[in-house]
Coordinates of C-alpha atoms in Angstrom, one line a residue:
Chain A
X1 CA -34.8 11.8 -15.0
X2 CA -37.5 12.9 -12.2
X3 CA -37.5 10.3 -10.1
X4 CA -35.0 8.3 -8.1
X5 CA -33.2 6.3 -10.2
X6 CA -34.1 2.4 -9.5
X7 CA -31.0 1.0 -10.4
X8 CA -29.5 -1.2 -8.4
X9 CA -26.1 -1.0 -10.2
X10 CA -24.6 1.6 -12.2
X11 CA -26.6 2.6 -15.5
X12 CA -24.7 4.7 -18.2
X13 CA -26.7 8.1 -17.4
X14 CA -24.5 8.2 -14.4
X15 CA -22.4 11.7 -15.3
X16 CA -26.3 13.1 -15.8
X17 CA -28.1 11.8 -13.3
X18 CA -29.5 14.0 -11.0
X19 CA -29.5 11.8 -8.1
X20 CA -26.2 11.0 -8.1
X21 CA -24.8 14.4 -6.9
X22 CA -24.0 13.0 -3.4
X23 CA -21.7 10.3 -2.4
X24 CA -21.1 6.9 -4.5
X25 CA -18.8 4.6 -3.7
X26 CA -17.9 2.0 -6.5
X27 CA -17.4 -1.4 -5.0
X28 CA -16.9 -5.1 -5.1
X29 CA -17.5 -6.9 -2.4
X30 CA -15.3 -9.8 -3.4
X31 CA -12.6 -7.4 -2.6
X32 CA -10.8 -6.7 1.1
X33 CA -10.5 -3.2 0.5
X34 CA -14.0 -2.7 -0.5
X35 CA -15.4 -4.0 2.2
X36 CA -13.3 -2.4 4.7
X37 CA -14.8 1.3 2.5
X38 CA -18.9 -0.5 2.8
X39 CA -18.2 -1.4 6.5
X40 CA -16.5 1.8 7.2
X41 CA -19.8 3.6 5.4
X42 CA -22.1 1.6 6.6
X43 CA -21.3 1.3 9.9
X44 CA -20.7 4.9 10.5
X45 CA -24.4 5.8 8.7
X46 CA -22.9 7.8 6.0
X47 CA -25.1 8.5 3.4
X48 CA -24.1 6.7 -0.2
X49 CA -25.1 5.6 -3.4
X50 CA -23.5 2.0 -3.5
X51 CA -22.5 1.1 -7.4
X52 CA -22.0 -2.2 -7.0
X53 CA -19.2 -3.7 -10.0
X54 CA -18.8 -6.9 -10.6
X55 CA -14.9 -7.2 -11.3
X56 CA -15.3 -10.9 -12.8
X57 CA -16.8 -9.3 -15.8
X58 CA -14.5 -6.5 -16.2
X59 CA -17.0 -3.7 -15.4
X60 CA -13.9 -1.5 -13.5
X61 CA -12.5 -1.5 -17.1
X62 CA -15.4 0.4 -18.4
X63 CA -16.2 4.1 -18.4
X64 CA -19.6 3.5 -18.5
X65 CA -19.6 1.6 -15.2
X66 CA -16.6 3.3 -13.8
X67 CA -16.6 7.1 -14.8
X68 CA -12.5 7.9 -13.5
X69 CA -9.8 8.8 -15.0
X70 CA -7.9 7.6 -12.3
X71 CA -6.5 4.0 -12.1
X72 CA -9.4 1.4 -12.9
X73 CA -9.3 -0.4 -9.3
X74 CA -11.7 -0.5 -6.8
X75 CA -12.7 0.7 -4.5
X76 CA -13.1 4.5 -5.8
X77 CA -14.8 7.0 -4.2
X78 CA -17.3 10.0 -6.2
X79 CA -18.0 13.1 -4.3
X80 CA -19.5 15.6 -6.6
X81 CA -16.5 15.7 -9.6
X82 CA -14.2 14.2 -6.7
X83 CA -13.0 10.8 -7.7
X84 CA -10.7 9.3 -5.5
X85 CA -8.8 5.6 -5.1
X86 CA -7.2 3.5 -2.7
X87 CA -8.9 2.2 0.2
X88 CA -6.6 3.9 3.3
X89 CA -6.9 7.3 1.6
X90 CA -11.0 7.0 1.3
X91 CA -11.1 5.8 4.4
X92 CA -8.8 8.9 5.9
X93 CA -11.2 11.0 3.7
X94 CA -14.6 9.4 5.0
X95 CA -13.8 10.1 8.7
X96 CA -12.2 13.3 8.2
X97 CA -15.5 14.8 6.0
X98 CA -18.2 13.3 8.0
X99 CA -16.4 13.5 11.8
X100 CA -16.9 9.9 12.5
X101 CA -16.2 9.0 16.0
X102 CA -12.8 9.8 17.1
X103 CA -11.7 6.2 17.9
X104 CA -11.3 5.4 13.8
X105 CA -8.8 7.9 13.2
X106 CA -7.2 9.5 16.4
X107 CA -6.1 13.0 16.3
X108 CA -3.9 12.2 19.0
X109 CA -0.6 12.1 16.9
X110 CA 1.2 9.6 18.3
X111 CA -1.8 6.9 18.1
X112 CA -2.7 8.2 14.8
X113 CA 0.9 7.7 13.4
X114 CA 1.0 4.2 14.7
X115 CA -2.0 3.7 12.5
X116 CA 0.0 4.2 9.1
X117 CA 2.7 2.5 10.9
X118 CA 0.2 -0.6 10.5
X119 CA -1.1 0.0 7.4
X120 CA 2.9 0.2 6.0
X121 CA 3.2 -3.0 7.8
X122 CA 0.3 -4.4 6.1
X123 CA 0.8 -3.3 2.6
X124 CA 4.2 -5.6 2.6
X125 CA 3.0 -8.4 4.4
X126 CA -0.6 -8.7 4.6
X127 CA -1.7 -7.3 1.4
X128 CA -1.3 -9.2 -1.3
X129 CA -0.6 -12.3 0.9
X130 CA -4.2 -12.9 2.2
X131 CA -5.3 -12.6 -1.2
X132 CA -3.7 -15.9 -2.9
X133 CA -6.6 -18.0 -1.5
X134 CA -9.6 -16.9 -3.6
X135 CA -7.3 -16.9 -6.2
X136 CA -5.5 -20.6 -5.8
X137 CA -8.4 -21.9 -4.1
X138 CA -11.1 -20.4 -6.3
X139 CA -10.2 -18.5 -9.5
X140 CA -7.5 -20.2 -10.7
X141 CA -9.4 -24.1 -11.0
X142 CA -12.3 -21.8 -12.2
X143 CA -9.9 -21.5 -15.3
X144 CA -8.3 -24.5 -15.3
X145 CA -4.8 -23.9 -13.9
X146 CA -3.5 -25.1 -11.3
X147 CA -1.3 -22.8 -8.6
X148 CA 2.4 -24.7 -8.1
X149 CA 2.5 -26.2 -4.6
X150 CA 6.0 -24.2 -4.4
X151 CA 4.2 -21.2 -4.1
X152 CA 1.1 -22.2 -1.8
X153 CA 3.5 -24.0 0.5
X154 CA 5.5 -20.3 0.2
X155 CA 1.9 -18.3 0.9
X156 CA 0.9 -20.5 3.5
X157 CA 4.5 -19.8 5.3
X158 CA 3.9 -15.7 4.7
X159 CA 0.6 -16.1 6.1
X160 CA 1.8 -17.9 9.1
X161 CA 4.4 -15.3 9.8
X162 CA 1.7 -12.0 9.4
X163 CA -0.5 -13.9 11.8
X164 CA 2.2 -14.0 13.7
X165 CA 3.5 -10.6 14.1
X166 CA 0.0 -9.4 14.2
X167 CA -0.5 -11.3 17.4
X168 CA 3.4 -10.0 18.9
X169 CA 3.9 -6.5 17.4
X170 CA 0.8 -5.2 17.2
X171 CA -2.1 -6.7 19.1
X172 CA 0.3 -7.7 21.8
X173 CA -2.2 -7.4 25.3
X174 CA -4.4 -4.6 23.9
X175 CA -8.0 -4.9 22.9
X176 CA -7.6 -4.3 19.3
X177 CA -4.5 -3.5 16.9
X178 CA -3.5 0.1 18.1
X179 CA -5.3 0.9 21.0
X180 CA -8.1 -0.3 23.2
X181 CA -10.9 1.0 20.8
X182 CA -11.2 0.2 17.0
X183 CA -9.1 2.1 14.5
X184 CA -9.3 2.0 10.2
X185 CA -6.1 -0.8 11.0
X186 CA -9.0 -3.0 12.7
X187 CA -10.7 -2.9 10.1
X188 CA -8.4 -3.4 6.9
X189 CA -6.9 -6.3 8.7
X190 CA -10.1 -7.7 9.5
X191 CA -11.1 -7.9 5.6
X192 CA -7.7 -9.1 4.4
X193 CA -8.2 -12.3 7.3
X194 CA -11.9 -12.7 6.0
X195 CA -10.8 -13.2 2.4
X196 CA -9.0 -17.0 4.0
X197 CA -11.6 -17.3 6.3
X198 CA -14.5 -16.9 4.3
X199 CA -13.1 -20.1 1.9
X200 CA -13.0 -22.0 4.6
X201 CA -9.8 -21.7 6.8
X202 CA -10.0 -21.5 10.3
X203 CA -6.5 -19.0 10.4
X204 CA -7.5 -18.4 14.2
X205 CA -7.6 -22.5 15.6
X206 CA -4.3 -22.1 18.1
X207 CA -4.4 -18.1 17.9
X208 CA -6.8 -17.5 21.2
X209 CA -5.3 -13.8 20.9
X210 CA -6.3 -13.2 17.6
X211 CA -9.3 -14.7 17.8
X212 CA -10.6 -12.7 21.1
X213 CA -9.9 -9.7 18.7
X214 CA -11.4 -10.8 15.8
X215 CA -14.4 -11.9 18.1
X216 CA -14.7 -7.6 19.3
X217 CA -13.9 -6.3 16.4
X218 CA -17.1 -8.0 14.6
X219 CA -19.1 -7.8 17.9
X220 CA -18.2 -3.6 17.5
X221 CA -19.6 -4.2 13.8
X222 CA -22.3 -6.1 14.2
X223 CA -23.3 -9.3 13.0
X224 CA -26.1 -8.1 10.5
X225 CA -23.5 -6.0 8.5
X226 CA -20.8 -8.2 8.9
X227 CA -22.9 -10.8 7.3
X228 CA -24.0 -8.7 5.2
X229 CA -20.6 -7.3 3.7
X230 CA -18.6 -11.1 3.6
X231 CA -21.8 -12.9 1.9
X232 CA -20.7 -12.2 -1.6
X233 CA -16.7 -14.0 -0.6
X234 CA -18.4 -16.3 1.2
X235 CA -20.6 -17.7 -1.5
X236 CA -17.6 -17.7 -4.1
X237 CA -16.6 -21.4 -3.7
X238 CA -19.9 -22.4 -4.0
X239 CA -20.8 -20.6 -6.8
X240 CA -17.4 -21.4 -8.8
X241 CA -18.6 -25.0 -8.1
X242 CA -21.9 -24.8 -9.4
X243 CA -20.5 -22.8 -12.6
X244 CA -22.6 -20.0 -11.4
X245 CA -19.7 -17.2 -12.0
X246 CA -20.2 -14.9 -15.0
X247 CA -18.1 -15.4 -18.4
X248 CA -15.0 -14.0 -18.3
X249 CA -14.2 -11.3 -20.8
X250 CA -10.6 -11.7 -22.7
X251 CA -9.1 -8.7 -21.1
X252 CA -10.4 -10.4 -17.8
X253 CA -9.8 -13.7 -18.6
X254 CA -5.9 -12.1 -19.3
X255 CA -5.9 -10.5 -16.3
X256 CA -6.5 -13.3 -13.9
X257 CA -3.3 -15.3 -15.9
X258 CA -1.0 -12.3 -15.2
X259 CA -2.5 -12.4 -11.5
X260 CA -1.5 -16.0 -10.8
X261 CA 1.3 -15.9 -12.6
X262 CA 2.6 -13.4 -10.3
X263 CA 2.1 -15.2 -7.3
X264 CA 5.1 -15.1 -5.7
Chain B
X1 CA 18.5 12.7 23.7
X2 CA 16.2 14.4 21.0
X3 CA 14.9 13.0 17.8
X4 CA 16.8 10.4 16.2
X5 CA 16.5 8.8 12.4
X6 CA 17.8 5.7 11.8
X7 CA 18.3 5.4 8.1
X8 CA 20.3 3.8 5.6
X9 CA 20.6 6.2 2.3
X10 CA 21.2 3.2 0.1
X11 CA 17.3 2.8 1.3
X12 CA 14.6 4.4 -0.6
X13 CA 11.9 5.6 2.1
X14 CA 15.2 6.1 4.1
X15 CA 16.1 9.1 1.0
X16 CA 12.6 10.5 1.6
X17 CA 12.9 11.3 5.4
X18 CA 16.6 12.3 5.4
X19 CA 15.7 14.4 2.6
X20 CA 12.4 15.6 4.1
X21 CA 13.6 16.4 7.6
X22 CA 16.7 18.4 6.4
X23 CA 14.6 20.7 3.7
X24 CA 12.2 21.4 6.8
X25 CA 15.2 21.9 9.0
X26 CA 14.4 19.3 11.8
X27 CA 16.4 19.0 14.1
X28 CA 17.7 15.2 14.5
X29 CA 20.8 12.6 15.3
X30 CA 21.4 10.7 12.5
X31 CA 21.7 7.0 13.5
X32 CA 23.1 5.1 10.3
X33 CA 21.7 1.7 10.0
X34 CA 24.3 0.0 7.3
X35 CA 22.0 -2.7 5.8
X36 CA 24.5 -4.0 3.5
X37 CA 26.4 -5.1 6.7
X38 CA 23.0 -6.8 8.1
X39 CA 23.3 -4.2 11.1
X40 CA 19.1 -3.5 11.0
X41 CA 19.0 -7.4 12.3
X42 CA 21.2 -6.3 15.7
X43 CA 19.1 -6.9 18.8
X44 CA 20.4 -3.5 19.5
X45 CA 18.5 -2.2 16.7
X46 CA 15.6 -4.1 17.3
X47 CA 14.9 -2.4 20.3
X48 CA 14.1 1.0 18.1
X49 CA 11.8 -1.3 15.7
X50 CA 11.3 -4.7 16.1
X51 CA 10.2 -5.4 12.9
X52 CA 13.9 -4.6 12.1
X53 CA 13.7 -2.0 9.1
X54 CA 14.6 1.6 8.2
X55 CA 14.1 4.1 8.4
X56 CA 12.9 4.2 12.0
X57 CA 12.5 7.0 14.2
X58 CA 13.1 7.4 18.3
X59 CA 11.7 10.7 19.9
X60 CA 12.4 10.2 23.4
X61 CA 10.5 7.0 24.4
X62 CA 8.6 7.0 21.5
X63 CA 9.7 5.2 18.5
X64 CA 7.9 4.2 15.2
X65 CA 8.7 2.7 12.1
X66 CA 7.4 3.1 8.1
X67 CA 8.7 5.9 6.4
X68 CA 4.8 7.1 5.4
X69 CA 3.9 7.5 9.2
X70 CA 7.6 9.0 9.9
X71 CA 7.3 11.7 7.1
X72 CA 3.2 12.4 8.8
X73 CA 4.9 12.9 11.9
X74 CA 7.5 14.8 11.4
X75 CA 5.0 17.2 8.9
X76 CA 2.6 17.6 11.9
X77 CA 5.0 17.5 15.0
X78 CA 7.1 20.2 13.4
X79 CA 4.5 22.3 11.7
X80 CA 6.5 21.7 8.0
X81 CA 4.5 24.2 5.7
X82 CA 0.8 22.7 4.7
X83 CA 1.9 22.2 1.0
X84 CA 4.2 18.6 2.3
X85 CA 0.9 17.1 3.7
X86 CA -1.9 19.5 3.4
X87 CA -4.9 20.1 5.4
X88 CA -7.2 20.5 2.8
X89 CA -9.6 17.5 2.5
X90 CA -9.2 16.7 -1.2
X91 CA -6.1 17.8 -1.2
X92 CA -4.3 15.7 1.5
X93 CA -6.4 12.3 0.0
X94 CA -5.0 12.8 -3.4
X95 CA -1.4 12.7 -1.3
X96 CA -2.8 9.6 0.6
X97 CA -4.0 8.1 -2.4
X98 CA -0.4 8.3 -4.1
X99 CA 1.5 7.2 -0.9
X100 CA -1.3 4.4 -1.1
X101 CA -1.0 2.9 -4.6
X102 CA 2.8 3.4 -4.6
X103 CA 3.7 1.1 -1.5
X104 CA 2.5 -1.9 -3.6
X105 CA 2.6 -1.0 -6.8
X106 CA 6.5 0.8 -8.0
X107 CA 8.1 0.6 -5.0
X108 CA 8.2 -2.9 -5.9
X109 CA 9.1 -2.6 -8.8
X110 CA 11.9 0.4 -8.4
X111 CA 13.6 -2.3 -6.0
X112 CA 13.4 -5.3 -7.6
X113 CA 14.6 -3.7 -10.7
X114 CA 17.5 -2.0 -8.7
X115 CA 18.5 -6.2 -7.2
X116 CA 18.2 -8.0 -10.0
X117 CA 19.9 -5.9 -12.5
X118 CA 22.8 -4.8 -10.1
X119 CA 23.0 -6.1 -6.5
X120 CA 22.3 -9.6 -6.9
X121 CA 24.5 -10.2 -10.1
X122 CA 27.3 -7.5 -9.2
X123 CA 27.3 -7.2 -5.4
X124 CA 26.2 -11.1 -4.7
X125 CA 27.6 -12.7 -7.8
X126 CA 24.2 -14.5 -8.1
X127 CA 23.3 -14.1 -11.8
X128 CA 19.3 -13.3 -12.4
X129 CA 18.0 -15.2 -15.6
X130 CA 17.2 -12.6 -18.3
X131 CA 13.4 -13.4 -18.6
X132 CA 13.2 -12.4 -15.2
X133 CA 15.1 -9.0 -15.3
X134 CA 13.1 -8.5 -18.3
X135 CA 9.8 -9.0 -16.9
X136 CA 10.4 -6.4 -13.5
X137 CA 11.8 -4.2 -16.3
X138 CA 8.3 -4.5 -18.5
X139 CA 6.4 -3.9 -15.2
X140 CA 8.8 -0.7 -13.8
X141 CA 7.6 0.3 -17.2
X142 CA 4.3 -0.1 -16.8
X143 CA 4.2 1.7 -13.4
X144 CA 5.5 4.8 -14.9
X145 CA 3.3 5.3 -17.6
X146 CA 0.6 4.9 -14.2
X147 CA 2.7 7.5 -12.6
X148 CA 2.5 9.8 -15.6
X149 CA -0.8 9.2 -16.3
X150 CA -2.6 8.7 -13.5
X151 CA -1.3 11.2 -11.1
X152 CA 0.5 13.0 -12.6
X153 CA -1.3 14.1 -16.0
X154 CA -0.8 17.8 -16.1
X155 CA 0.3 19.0 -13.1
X156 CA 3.5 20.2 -11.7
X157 CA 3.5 17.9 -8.6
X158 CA 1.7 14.8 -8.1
X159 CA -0.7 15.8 -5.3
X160 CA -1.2 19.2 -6.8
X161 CA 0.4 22.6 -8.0
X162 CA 2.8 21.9 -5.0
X163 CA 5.6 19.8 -3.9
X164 CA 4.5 17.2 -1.1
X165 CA 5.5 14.3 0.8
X166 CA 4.2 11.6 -2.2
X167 CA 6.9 13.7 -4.4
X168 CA 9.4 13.0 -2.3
X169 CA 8.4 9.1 -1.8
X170 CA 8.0 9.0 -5.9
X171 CA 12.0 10.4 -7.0
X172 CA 13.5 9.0 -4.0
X173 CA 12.1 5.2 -5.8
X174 CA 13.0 6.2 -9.1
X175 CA 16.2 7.1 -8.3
X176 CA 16.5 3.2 -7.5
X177 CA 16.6 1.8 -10.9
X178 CA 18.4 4.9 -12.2
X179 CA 21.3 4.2 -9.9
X180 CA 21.2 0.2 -11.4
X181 CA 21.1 1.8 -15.5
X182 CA 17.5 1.4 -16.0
X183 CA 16.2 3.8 -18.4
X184 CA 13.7 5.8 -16.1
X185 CA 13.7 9.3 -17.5
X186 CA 15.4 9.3 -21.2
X187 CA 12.6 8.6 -23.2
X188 CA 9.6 10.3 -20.7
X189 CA 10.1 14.3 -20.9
X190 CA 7.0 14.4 -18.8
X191 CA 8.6 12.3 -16.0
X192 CA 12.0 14.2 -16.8
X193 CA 10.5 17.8 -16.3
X194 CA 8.9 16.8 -13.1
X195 CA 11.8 15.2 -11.6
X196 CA 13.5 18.6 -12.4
X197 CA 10.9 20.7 -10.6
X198 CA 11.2 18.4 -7.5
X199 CA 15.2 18.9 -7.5
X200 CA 14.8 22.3 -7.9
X201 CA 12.1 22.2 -5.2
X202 CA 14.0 20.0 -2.5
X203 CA 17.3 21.6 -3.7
X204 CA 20.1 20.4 -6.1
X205 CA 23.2 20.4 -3.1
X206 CA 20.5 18.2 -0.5
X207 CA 18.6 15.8 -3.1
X208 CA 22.8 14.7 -4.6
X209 CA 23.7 14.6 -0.7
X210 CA 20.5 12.0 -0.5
X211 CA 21.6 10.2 -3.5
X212 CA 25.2 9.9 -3.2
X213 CA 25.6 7.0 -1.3
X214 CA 22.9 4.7 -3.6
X215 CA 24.6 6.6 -7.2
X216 CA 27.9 5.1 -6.2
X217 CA 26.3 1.3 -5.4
X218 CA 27.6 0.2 -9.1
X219 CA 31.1 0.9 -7.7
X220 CA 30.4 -1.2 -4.7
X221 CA 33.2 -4.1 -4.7
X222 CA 31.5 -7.6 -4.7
X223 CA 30.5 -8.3 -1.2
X224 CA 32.9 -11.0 0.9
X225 CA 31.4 -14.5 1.5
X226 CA 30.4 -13.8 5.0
X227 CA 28.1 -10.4 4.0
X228 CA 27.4 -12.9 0.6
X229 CA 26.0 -15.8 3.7
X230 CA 24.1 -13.4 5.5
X231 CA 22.2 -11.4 2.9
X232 CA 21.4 -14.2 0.2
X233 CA 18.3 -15.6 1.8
X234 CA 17.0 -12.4 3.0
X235 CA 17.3 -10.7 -0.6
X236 CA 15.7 -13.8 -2.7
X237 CA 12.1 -12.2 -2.2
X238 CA 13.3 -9.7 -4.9
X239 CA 13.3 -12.2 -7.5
X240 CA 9.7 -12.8 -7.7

């Protein structure tokens, strides 16, 4: 091929294509830790291909669509023959390669350790949590089962609590989660929060803290690109309504039943 | 008063900064934290990390908690050697990527695999129905072939030729389900020839020293009723 390549989403030439020699991120909107990689990207004007997946039709589960041999989750990361997973360690990789502003990633040791200090405190307790809505709310009734009201009334309790100690350990008095400027913990919090409130939920009525920082933090993004990243979870319900969501694949389809099943 | 750890070796992340501070030969007090007697919930304790967990680290007035941002700065405060947490770019994110995935993907599974086959039915007398044992056991399983697969492949380490920090993090959860019987390394030679490199790596005489403590958990006696009242509620996460 001579000429850019006008696909909006990933075609199979991928491995040959001669545009694709820079950076491509592989993405899904619908998914915190995607957006937190787009925003990050996006924000900080570094260059990228986006391949946009759709993980409703299984797409991450194909080679065509997803070159890796890496696990099949998103977001991954292609820099030249560099593939790399996991949303913190793209992140970690984005700032350090393209010398984003300080602020994101401290190299202050102290401040930067208290960043993985968050993002430990958020795999347990925030990860994984925030995410029950779209399924209960959305994905499950899209398939026809119903999530026990044991186990929302147990999310709603875990969500409760992470709110919680986001407010007193971690925001406590200062501007944003680590320090007075944003950091990556700003930002993966921020998309984990957005999955609830995108459905619907106001998680900040009778939170004034954690609203005020959720308030900066989006102010420091920007409305446009805010908007921007959170249209595709905020359109979900609607579309699941209208039965506007793609046919499920088996594997998929299998997938999402092992998914609820396992919420806890 | 210089660098204290406060760790329980029963804990995993705990084994992986004991083990890593004593290879590098950091200088620290060790301040045990004996969770099986509920002593992380002390308000004494709580003043090191009020989130009330090990392992947990106080360097004069500063402390921190997570064993992922402990082991980062220990590596760069104390100039380990670049292979634990390298500076290379690619390098160092294929370490972050492990120490990533593995936080919510086999550490949950190494520990609820270690509870419900031995210290909820042996130490709490609080027998786990069999479908559920069988079904942590299926996904441990399904982890490890990730592990071997995915990282792994064909290198010696997981983050490269090697050993690093995400080594350290990865045998110090698999020793979990090996102290409880599971069947982690018999019937992967892959898994079995790594875990032999890291020993040799970290040293036979310090990994056993790491491991004593959780290898003789089987032997444990079954915990009085007042230890059974305090831990029961806190430990029923690990059934689901």
């Amino acid at each position: 091929m001579e000429t850019p390549c006008s696909y909006k989403y990933c075609c199979p030439l991928t491995l040959a294509c001669p545009t694709t020699m820079g950076l491509e991120l592989y993405l899904d909107l619908l998914s915190q830790p995607c957006r937190a990689v787009y925003i990050f990207a996006k924000k900080n004007g570094i260059p990228f291909e986006l391949r946009a997946l759709n993980l409703l039709k299984g797409e991450n589960r194909n080679k065509d669509f997803l070159p890796t041999d890496g696990l099949q989750r998103l977001p991954v990361l292609k820099d030249g023959d560099f593939f790399l997973g996991e949303s913190v360690a793209i992140l970690i990789y984005l700032s350090i390669k393209y010398q984003t502003a300080a602020h994101w990633y401290p190299p202050d040791l102290q401040t930067r350790v208290r960043i993985h200090e968050y993002l430990g405190w958020h795999a347990d307790h925030i990860r994984g949590t925030f995410g029950v809505s779209l399924w209960a709310q959305v994905l499950a009734p899209y398939i026809g089962i119903q999530v026990p009201e044991e186990k929302m009334k147990r999310n709603r309790t875990a969500v409760d609590c992470a709110l919680q100690h986001l407010e007193d350990k971690f925001l406590r008095d200062k501007a944003f989660l680590i320090s007075q400027q944003v950091t990556l913990a700003d930002l993966m919090a921020l998309e984990e929060l957005m999955q609830i409130v995108a459905l619907g939920q106001d998680l900040f009525a009778g939170r004034p803290r954690l609203a005020a920082w959720h308030q900066r933090v989006e102010a420091f993004l920007g409305a446009d690109l805010c908007q921007e990243a959170h249209s595709a979870i905020s359109n979900i319900q609607e579309q699941a309504t209208n039965k506007k969501l793609p046919d499920l694949p088996s594997e998929v389809y299998s997938y999402m039943l092992f998914r609820i099943s396992s919420i806890p | 008063m210089g660098l204290e750890l406060y760790l329980d070796l029963l804990s995993q992340p705990c084994r992986a900064v004991y083990i890593f501070a004593k290879k590098n030969g950091i200088p620290f007090e060790l301040r045990t934290v004996e969770l099986l007697k509920g002593q992380h919930l002390s308000d004494a304790f709580a003043q090191v990390n009020p989130l009330r967990k090990v392992p947990a680290l106080k360097d004069g007035d500063f402390t921190l908690a997570e064993s992922v941002a402990i082991l980062l700065y220990l590596s760069r405060k104390y100039e380990a050697p670049d292979h634990w947490y390298p500076q290379d770019l690619q390098a160092r994110a294929h370490v972050d990527e492990y120490l990533a995935w593995q936080h919510t993907a086999l550490r949950s599974a190494c520990t609820r695999a270690m509870w419900q086959k031995m210290m909820l039915p042996v130490f709490l007398g609080q027998p786990v129905p069999p479908e559920t044992l069988a079904c942590t056991l299926a996904e441990l399983d399904k982890c490890l072939q990730l592990l071997e697969d995915k990282f792994l492949k064909d290198k010696d380490f997981l983050a490269g030729p090697r050993i690093s920090v995400a080594d350290l993090v990865a045998i110090t959860e698999l020793m979990h389900p090996v102290s409880a019987g599971c069947p982690v390394f018999e019937s992967r030679p892959k898994l079995a020839a790594w875990r032999q490199r890291v020993e040799a790596a970290v040293g036979e005489d310090l990994f056993w020293e790491a491991h004593n403590a959780i290898m003789k958990a089987k032997d444990l006696p079954p915990a009085d009723t007042a230890v059974k009242e305090k831990l029961k509620p806190l430990v029923q996460v690990f059934l689901h």
